[in-house]
Coordinates of N, CA and C and ligand atoms in Angstrom, one line a residue:
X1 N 153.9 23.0 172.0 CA 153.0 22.8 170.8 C 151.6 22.8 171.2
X2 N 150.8 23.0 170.0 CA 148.9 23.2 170.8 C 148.6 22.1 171.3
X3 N 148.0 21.7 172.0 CA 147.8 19.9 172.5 C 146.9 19.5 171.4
X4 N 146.4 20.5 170.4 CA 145.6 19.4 169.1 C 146.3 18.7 168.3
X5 N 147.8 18.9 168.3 CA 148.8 18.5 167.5 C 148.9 17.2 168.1
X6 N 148.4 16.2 167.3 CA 149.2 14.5 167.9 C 149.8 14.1 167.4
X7 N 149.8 12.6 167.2 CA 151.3 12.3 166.7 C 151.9 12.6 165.3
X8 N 152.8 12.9 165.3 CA 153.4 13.1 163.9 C 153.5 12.0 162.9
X9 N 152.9 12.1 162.1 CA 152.8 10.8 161.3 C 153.8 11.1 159.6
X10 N 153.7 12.2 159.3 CA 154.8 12.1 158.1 C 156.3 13.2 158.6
X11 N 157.5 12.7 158.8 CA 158.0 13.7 159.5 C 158.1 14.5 157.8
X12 N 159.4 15.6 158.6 CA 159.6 16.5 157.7 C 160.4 15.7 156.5
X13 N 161.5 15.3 157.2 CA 162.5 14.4 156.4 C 161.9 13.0 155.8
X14 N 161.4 12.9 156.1 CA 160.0 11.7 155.0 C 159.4 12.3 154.1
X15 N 158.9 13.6 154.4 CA 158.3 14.6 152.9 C 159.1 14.6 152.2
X16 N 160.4 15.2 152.7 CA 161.4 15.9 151.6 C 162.1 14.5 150.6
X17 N 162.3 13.2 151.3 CA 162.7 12.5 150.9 C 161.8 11.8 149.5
X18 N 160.6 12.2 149.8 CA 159.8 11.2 149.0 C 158.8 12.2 148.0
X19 N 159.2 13.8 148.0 CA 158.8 14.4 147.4 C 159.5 14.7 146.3
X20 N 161.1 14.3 146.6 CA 162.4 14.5 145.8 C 162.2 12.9 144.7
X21 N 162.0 11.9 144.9 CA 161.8 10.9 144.6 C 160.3 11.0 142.9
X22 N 159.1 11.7 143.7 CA 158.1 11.6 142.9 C 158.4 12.9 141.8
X23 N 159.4 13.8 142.3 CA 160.0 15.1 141.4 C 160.8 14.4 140.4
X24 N 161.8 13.4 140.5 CA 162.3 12.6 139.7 C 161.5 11.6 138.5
X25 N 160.7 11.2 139.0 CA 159.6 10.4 138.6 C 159.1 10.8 137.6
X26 N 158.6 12.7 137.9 CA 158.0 13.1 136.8 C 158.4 13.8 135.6
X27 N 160.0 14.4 136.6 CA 161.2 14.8 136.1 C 161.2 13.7 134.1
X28 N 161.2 12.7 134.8 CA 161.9 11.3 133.6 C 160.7 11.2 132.4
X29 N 159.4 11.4 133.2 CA 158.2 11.3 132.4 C 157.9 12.3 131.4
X30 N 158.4 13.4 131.9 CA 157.7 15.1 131.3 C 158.8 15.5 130.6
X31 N 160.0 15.1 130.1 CA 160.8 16.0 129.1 C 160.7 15.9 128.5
X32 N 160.8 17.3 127.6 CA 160.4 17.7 126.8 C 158.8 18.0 126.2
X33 N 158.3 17.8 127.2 CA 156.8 18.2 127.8 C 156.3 19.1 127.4
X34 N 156.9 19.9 128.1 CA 156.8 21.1 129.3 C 154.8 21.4 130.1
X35 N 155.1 20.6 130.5 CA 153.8 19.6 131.3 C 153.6 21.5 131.8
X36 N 152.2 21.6 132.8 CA 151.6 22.6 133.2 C 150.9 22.1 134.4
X37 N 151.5 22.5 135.4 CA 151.0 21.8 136.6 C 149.9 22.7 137.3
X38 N 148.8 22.4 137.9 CA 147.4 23.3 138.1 C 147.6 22.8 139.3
X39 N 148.0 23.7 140.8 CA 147.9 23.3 141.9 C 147.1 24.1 142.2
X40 N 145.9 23.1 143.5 CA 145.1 23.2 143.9 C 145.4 23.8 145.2
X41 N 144.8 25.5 145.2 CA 144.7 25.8 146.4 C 143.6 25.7 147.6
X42 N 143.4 25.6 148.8 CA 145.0 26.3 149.2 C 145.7 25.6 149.8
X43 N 145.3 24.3 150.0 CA 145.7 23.0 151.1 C 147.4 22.6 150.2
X44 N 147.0 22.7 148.9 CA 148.4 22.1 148.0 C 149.5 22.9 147.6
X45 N 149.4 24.4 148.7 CA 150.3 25.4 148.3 C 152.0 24.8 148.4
X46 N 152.3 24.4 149.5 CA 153.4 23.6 149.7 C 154.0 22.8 149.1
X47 N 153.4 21.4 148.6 CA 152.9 20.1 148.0 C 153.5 20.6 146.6
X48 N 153.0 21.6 146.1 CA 152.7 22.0 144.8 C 154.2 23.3 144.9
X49 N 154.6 23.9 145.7 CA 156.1 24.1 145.6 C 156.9 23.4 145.5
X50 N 157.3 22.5 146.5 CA 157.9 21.3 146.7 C 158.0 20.7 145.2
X51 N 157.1 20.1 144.6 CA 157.1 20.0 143.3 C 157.8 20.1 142.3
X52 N 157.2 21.7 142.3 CA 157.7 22.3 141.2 C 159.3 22.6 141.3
X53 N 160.0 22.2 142.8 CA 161.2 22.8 142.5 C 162.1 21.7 142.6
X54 N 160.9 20.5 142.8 CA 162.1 19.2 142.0 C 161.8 18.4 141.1
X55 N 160.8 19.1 140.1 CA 160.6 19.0 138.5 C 161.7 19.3 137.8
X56 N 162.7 18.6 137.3 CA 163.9 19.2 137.0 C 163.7 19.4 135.0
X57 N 162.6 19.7 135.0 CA 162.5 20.0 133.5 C 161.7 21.3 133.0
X58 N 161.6 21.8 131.9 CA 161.0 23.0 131.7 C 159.2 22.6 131.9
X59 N 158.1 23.4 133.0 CA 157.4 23.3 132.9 C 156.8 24.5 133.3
X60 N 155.5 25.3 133.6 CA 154.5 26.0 134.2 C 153.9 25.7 135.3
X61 N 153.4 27.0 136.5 CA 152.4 26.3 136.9 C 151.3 27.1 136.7
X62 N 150.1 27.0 137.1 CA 148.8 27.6 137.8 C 148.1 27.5 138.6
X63 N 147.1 28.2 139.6 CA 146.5 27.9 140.6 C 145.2 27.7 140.4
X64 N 144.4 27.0 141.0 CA 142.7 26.8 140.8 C 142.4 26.8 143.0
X65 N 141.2 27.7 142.8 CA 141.2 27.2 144.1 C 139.6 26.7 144.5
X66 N 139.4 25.5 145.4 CA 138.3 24.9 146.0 C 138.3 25.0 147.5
X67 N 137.0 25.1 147.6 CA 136.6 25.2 148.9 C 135.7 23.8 149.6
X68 N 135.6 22.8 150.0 CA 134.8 22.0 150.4 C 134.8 21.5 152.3
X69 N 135.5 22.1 152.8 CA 135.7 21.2 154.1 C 134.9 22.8 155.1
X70 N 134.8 21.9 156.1 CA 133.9 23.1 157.6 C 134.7 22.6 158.5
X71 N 135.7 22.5 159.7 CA 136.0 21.9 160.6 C 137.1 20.7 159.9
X72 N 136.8 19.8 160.6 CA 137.2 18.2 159.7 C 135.9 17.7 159.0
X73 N 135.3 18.2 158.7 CA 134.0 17.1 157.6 C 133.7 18.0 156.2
X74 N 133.5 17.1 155.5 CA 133.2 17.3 154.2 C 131.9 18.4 154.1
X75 N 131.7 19.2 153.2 CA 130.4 19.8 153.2 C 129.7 19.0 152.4
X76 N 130.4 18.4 151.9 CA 129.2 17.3 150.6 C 129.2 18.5 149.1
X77 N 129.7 19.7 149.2 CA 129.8 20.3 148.0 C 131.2 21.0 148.0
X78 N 131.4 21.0 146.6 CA 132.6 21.5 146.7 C 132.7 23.3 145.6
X79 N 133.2 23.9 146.4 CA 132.9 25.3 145.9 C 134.2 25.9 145.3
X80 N 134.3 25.8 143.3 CA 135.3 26.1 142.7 C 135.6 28.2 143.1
X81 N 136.3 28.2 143.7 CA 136.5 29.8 144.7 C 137.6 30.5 143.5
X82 N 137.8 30.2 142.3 CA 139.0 31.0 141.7 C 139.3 29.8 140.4
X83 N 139.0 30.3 139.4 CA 138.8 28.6 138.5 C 140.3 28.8 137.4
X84 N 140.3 28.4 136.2 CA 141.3 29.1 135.7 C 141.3 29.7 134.6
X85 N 143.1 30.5 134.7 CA 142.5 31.9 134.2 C 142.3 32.0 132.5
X86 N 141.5 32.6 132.3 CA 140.1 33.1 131.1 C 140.9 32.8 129.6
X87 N 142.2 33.4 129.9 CA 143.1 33.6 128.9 C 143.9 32.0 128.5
X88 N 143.9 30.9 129.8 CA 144.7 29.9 129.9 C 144.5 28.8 128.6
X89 N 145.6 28.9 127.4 CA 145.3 28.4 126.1 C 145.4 26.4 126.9
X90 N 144.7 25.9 127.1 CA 145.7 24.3 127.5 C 145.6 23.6 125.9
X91 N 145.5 23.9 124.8 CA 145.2 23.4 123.7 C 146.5 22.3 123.5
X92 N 146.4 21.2 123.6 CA 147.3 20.2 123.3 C 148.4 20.4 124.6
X93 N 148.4 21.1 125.7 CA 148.9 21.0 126.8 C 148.9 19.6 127.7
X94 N 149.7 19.3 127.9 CA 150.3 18.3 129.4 C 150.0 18.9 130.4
X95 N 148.7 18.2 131.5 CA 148.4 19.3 132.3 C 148.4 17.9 133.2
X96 N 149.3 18.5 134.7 CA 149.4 17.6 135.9 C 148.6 18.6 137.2
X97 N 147.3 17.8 137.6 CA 146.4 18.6 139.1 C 147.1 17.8 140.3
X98 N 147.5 19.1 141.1 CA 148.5 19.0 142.2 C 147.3 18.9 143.4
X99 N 147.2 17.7 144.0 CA 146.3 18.1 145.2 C 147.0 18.1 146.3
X100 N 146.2 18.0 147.8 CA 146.7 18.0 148.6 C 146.4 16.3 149.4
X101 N 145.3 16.5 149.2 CA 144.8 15.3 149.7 C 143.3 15.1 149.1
X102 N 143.4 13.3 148.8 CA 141.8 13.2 147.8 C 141.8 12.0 149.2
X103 N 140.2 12.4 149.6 CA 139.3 12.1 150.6 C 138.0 11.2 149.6
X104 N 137.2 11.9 149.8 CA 135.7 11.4 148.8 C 136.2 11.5 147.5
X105 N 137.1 12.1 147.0 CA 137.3 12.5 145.7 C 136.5 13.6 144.3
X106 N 135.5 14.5 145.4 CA 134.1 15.5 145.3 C 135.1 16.6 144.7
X107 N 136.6 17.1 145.2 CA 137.1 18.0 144.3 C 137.4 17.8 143.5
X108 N 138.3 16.2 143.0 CA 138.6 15.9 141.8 C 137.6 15.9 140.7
X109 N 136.7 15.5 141.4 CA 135.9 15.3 140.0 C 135.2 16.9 139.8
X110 N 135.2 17.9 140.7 CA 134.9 19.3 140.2 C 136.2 19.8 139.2
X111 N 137.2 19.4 139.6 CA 138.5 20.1 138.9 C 138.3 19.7 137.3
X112 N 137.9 18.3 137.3 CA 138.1 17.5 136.2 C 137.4 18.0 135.3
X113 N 136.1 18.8 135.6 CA 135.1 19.4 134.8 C 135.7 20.6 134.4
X114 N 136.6 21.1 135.1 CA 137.8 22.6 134.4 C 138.0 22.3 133.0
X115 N 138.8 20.8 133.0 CA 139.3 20.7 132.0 C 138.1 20.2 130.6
X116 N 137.3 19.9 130.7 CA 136.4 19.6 129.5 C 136.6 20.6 128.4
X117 N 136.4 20.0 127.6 CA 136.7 21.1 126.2 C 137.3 21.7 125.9
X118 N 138.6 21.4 126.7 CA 139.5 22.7 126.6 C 140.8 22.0 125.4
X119 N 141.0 20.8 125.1 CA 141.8 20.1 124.4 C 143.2 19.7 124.4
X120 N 143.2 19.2 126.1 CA 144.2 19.3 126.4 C 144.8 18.0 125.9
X121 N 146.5 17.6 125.9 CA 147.2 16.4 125.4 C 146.9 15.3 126.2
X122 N 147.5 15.6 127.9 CA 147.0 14.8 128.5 C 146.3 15.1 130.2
X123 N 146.0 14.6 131.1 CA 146.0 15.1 132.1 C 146.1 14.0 133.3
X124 N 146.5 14.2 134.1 CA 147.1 13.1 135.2 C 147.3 14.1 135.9
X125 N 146.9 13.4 137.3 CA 146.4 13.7 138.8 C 147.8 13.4 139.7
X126 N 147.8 14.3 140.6 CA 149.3 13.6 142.0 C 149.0 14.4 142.7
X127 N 148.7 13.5 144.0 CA 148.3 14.1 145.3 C 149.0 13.7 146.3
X128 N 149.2 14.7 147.3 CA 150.1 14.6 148.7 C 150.0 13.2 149.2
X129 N 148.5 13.3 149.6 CA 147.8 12.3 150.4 C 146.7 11.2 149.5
X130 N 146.8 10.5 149.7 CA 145.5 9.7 149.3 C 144.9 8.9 150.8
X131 N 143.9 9.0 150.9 CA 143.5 8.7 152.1 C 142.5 7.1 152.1
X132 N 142.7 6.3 152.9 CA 142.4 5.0 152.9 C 140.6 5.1 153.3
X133 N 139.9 5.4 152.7 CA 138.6 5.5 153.3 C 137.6 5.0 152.7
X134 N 136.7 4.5 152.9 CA 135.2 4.3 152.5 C 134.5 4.7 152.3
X135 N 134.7 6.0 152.4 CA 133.8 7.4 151.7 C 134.4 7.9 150.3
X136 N 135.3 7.1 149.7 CA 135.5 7.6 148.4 C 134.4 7.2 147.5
X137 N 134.2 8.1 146.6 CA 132.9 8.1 145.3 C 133.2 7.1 144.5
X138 N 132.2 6.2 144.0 CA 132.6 5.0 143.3 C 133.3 5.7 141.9
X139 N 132.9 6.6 141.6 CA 133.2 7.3 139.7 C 134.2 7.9 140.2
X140 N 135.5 7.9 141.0 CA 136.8 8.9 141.4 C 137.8 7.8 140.6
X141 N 138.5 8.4 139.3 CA 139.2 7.7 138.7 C 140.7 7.4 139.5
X142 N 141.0 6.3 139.5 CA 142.3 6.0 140.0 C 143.2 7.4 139.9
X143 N 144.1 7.8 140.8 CA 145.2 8.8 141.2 C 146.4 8.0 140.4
X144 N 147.1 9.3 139.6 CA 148.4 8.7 138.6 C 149.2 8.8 139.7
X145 N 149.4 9.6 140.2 CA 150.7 9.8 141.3 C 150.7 9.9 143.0
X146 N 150.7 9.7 143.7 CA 150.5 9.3 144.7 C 151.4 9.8 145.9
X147 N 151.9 10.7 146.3 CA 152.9 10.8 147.7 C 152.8 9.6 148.7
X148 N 151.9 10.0 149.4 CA 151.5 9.1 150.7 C 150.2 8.6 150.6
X149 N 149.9 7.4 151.3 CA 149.0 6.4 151.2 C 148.5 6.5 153.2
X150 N 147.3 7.2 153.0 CA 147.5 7.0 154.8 C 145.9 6.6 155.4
X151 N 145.8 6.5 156.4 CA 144.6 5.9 156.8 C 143.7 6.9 157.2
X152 N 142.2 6.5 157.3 CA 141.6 7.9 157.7 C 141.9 8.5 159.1
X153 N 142.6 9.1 159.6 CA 142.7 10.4 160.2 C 142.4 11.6 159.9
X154 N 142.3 12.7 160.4 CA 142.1 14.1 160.3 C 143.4 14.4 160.5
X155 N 144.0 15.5 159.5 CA 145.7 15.4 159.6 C 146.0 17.4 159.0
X156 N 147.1 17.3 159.8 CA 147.1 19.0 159.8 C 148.8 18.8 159.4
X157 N 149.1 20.1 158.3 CA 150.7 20.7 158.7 C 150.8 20.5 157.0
X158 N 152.1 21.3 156.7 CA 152.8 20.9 155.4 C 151.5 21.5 154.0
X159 N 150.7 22.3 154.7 CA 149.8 23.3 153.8 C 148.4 22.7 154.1
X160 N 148.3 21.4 154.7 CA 147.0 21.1 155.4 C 146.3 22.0 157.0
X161 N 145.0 22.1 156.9 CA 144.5 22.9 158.1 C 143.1 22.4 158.0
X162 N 143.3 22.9 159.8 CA 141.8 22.8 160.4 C 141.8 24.2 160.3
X163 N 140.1 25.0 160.1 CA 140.0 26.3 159.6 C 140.8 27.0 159.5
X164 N 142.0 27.0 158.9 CA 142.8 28.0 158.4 C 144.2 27.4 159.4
X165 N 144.2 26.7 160.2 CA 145.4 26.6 161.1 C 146.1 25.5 160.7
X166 N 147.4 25.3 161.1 CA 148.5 24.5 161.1 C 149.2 24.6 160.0
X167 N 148.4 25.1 158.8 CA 149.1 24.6 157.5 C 150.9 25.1 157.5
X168 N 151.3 25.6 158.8 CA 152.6 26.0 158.6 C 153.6 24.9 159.3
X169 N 152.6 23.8 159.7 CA 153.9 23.0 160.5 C 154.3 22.0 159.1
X170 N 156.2 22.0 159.8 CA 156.8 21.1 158.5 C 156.6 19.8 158.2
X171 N 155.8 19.2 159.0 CA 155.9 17.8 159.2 C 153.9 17.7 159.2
X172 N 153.3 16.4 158.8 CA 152.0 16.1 158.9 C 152.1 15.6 160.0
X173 N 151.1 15.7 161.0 CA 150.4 15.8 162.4 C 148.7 15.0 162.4
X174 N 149.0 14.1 163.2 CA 147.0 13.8 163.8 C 146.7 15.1 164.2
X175 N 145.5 15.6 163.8 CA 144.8 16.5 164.9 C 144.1 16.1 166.1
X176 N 144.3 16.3 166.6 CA 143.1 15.6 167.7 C 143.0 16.5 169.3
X177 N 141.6 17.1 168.7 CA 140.8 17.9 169.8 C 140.9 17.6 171.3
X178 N 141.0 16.0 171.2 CA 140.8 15.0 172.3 C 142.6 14.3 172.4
X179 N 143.6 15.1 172.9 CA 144.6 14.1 172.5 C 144.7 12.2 173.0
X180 N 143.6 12.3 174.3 CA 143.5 11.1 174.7 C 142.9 9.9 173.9
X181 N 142.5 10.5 172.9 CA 141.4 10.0 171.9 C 142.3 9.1 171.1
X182 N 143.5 9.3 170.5 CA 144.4 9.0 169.8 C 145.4 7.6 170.5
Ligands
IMP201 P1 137.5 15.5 148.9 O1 136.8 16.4 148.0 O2 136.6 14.8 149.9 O3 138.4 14.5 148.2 O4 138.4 16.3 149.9 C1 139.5 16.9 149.5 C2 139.8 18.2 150.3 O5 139.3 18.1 151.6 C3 141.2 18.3 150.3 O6 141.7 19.1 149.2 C4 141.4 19.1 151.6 O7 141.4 20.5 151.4 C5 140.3 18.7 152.5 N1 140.7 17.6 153.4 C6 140.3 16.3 153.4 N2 140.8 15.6 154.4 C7 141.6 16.5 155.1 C8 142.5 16.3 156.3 O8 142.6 15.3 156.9 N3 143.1 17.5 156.7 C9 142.9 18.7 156.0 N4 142.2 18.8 155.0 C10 141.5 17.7 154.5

């Protein structure tokens, strides 16, 4: 394995276990719904599979994609790269934003400006990760759903990446440049 990969911190069989759990969860919430889930690419391509194939009720998805990270640091802006599409009616729609992980919480609240005016029924947030930090924005409204609760690390695998890498391992990983660091 690359030596940036450190310790495994969510294995694979902890994902699957507790992604099947929150699929249920929303499963019980959304019937008769047919909720419309907006996964955020590209970090929540996985996340947002996963999901959708243990939503055990009639729903949709769609993709929106953001750009904000260089390396591991925030750029402090977040760049909507593919918004949604032109045609997308959400009028009285159930619309669930699939993230990957909310950090500052600088994408949420770009995403959250998608939906203005558009008239949707309701909208609730569920993200992979929620991350334990101090750098969240005071105006980031509480997260409805929640996977994992984890501390600040820099964390790769399971559709997360450092410039474009790891998002293929099955399990979440520390990154660490420095494995001694860890
Ligand atoms: P926020 O806008 O600061 O909440 O950051 C959210 C975005 O930053 C996520 O959607 C990720 O794409 C990226 N990000 C934040 N922390 C990490 C990390 O630990 N690993 C990989 N990507 C991250």
């Amino acid at each position: 394995m690359d030596p940036c990969i450190g310790k495994v911190i969510l294995s694979e069989e902890a994902i699957s276990a507790r992604v099947k759990e929150l699929g249920a969860e929303l499963s019980a919430l959304y019937r008769g719904l047919n909720p419309i889930l907006i996964v955020v690419l590209k970090g929540s391509y996985i996340f947002g599979a996963d999901i959708s194939r243990n939503l055990k009720v009639s729903h949709e998805v769609e993709f929106i994609r953001c750009q904000s990270y260089s390396g591991t640091a925030s750029t402090g802006t977040v760049k909507m790269v593919t918004g949604l599409s032109k045609n997308l009616d959400l009028t009285g729609r159930h619309v669930i934003i699939v993230e990957d992980i909310v950090d500052t919480g600088l994408t949420l609240q770009k995403i959250s400006q998608e939906f203005k005016g558009k008239g949707v029924a309701s909208i609730k947030t569920c993200t992979f990760v929620q991350k334990v930090t101090k750098r969240r924005l005071d105006d980031v409204p509480d997260i409805d759903y929640v996977a994992f609760e984890l501390p600040d690390l820099f964390i790769v695998g399971y559709g997360l990446d450092i410039d474009q890498k790891f998002r293929h391992l099955p399990y979440v990983a520390v990154y660490t440049p420095d494995k001694d660091a860890t």
